[in-house]
mmCIF file of C-alpha atoms in Angstrom:
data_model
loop_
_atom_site.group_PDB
_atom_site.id
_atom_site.type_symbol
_atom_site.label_atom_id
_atom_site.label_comp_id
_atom_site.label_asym_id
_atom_site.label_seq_id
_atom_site.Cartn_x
_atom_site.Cartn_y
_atom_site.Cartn_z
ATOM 1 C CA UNK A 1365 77.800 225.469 102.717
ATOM 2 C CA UNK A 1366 75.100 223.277 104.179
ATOM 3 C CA UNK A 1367 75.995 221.296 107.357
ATOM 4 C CA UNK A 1368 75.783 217.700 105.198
ATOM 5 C CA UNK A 1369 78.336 219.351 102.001
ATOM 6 C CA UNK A 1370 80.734 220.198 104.866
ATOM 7 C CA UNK A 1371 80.716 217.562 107.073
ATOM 8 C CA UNK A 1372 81.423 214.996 103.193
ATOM 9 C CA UNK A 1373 84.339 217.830 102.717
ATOM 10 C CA UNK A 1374 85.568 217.061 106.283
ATOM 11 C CA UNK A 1375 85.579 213.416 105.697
ATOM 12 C CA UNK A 1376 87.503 213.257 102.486
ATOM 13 C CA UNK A 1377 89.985 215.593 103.584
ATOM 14 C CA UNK A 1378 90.697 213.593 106.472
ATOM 15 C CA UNK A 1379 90.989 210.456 104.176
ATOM 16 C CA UNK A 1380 93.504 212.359 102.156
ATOM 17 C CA UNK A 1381 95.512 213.155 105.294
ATOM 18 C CA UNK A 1382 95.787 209.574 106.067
ATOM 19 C CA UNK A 1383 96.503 208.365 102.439
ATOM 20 C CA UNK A 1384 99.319 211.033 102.810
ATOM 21 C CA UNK A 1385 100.526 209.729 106.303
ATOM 22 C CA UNK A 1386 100.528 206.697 104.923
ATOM 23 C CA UNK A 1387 102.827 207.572 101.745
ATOM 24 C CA UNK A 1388 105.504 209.480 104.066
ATOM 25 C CA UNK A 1389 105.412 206.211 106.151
ATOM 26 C CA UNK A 1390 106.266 204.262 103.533
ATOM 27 C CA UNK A 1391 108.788 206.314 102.236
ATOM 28 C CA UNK A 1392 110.637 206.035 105.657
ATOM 29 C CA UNK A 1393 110.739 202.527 105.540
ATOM 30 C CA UNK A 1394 112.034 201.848 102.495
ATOM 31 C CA UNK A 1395 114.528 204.618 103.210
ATOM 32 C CA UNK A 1396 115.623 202.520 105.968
ATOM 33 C CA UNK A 1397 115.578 199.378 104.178
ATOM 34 C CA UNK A 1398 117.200 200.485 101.201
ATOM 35 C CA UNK A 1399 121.279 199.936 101.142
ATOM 36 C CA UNK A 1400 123.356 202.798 101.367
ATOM 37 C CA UNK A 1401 125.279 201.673 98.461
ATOM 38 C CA UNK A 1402 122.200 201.332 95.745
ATOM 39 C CA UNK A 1403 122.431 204.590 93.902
ATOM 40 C CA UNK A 1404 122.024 204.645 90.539
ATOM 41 C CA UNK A 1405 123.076 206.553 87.915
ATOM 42 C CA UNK A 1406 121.316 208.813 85.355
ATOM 43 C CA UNK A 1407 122.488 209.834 82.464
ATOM 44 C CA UNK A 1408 119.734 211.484 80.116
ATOM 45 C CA UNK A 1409 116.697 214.017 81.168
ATOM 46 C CA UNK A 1410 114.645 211.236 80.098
ATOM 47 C CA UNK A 1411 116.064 208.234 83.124
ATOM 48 C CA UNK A 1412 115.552 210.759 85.462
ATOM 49 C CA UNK A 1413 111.867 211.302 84.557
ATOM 50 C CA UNK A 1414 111.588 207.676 84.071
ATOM 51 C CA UNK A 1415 112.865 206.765 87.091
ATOM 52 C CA UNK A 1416 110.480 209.308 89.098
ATOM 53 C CA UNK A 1417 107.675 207.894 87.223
ATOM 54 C CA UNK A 1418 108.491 204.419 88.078
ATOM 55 C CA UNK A 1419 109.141 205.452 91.731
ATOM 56 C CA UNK A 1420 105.396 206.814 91.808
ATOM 57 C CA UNK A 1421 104.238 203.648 90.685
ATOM 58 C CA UNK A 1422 106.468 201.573 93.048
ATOM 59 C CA UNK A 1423 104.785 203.617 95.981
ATOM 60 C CA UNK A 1424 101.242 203.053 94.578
ATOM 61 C CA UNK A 1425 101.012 207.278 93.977
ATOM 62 C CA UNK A 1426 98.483 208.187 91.517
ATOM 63 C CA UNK A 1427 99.252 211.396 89.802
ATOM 64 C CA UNK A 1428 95.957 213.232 91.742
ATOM 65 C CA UNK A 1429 97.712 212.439 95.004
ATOM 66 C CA UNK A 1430 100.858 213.263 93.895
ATOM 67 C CA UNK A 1431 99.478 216.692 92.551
ATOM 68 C CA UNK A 1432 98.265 217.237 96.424
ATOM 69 C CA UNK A 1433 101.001 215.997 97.782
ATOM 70 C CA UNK A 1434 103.328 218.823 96.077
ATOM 71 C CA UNK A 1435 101.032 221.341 94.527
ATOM 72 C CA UNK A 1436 102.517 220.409 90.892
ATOM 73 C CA UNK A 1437 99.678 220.023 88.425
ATOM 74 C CA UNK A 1438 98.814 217.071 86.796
ATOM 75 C CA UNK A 1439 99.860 218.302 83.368
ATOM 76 C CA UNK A 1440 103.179 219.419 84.955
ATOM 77 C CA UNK A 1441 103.745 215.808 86.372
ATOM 78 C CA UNK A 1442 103.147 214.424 82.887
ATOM 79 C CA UNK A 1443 105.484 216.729 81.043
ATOM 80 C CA UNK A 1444 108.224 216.038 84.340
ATOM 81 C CA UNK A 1445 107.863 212.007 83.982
ATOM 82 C CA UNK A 1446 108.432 212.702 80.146
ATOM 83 C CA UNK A 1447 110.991 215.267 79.704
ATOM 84 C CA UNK A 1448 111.763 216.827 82.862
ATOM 85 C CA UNK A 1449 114.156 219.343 80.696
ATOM 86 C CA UNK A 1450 110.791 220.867 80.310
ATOM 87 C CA UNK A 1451 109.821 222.284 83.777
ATOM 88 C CA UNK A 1452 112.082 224.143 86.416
ATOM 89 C CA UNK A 1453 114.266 222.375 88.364
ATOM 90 C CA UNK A 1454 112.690 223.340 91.833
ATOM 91 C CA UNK A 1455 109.692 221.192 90.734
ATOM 92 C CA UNK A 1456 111.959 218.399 89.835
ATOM 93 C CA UNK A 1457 113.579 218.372 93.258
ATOM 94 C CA UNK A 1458 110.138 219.363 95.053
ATOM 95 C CA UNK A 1459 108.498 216.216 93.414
ATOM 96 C CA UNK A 1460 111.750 214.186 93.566
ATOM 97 C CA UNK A 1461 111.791 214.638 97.505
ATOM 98 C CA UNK A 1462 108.310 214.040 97.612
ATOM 99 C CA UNK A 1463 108.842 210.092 95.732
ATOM 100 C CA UNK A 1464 111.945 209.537 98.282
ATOM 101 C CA UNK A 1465 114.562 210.297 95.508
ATOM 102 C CA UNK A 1466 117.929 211.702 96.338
ATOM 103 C CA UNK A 1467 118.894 213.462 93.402
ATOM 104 C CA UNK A 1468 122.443 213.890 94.580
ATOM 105 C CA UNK A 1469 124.838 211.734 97.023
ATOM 106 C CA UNK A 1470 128.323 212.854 98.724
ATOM 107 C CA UNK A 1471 130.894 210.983 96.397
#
């Protein structure tokens, strides 16, 4: 790799580190903003996947950065936001955590 290739490589990795910062940062806020009260409930595959689409969209995630972000593959995202029945659920929680979404809350 020539000094100019590496140097570009450099400076969009370091973008994406900030994008990311900047994602997590967000997250905590609105984890601190949001009432403790506001869960909602899922009843179908399909809300869930919904709801973790529409969560990625909130936060302004496209699915690239979101593939980054969790190492799930775009085509895995798509199939999770559309029928999450269809991938294991350790992706579902890794990408759920990712978004800010508590899957579960002491009842």
């Amino acid at each position: 790799m020539n000094e100019n290739t590496l140097a570009s490589v450099t400076w969009k990795l370091q973008a994406l580190s900030e994008e990311l910062n900047h994602v997590r940062q967000s997250l905590l806020n609105h984890e601190a903003a949001a009432p403790s009260g506001s869960a909602q409930a899922i009843e179908t595959p399909a809300e869930l996947g919904a709801l973790l689409n529409d969560r990625r969209k909130q936060l302004g995630i496209g699915l690239a950065m979101l593939e980054l972000q969790t190492g799930v593959s775009v085509s895995t995202l798509k199939r999770l936001f559309k029928d999450p029945e269809q991938v294991k659920f350790g992706t579902v929680l890794n990408v759920a955590r990712a978004l800010g979404v508590k899957l579960c809350t002491a009842v």
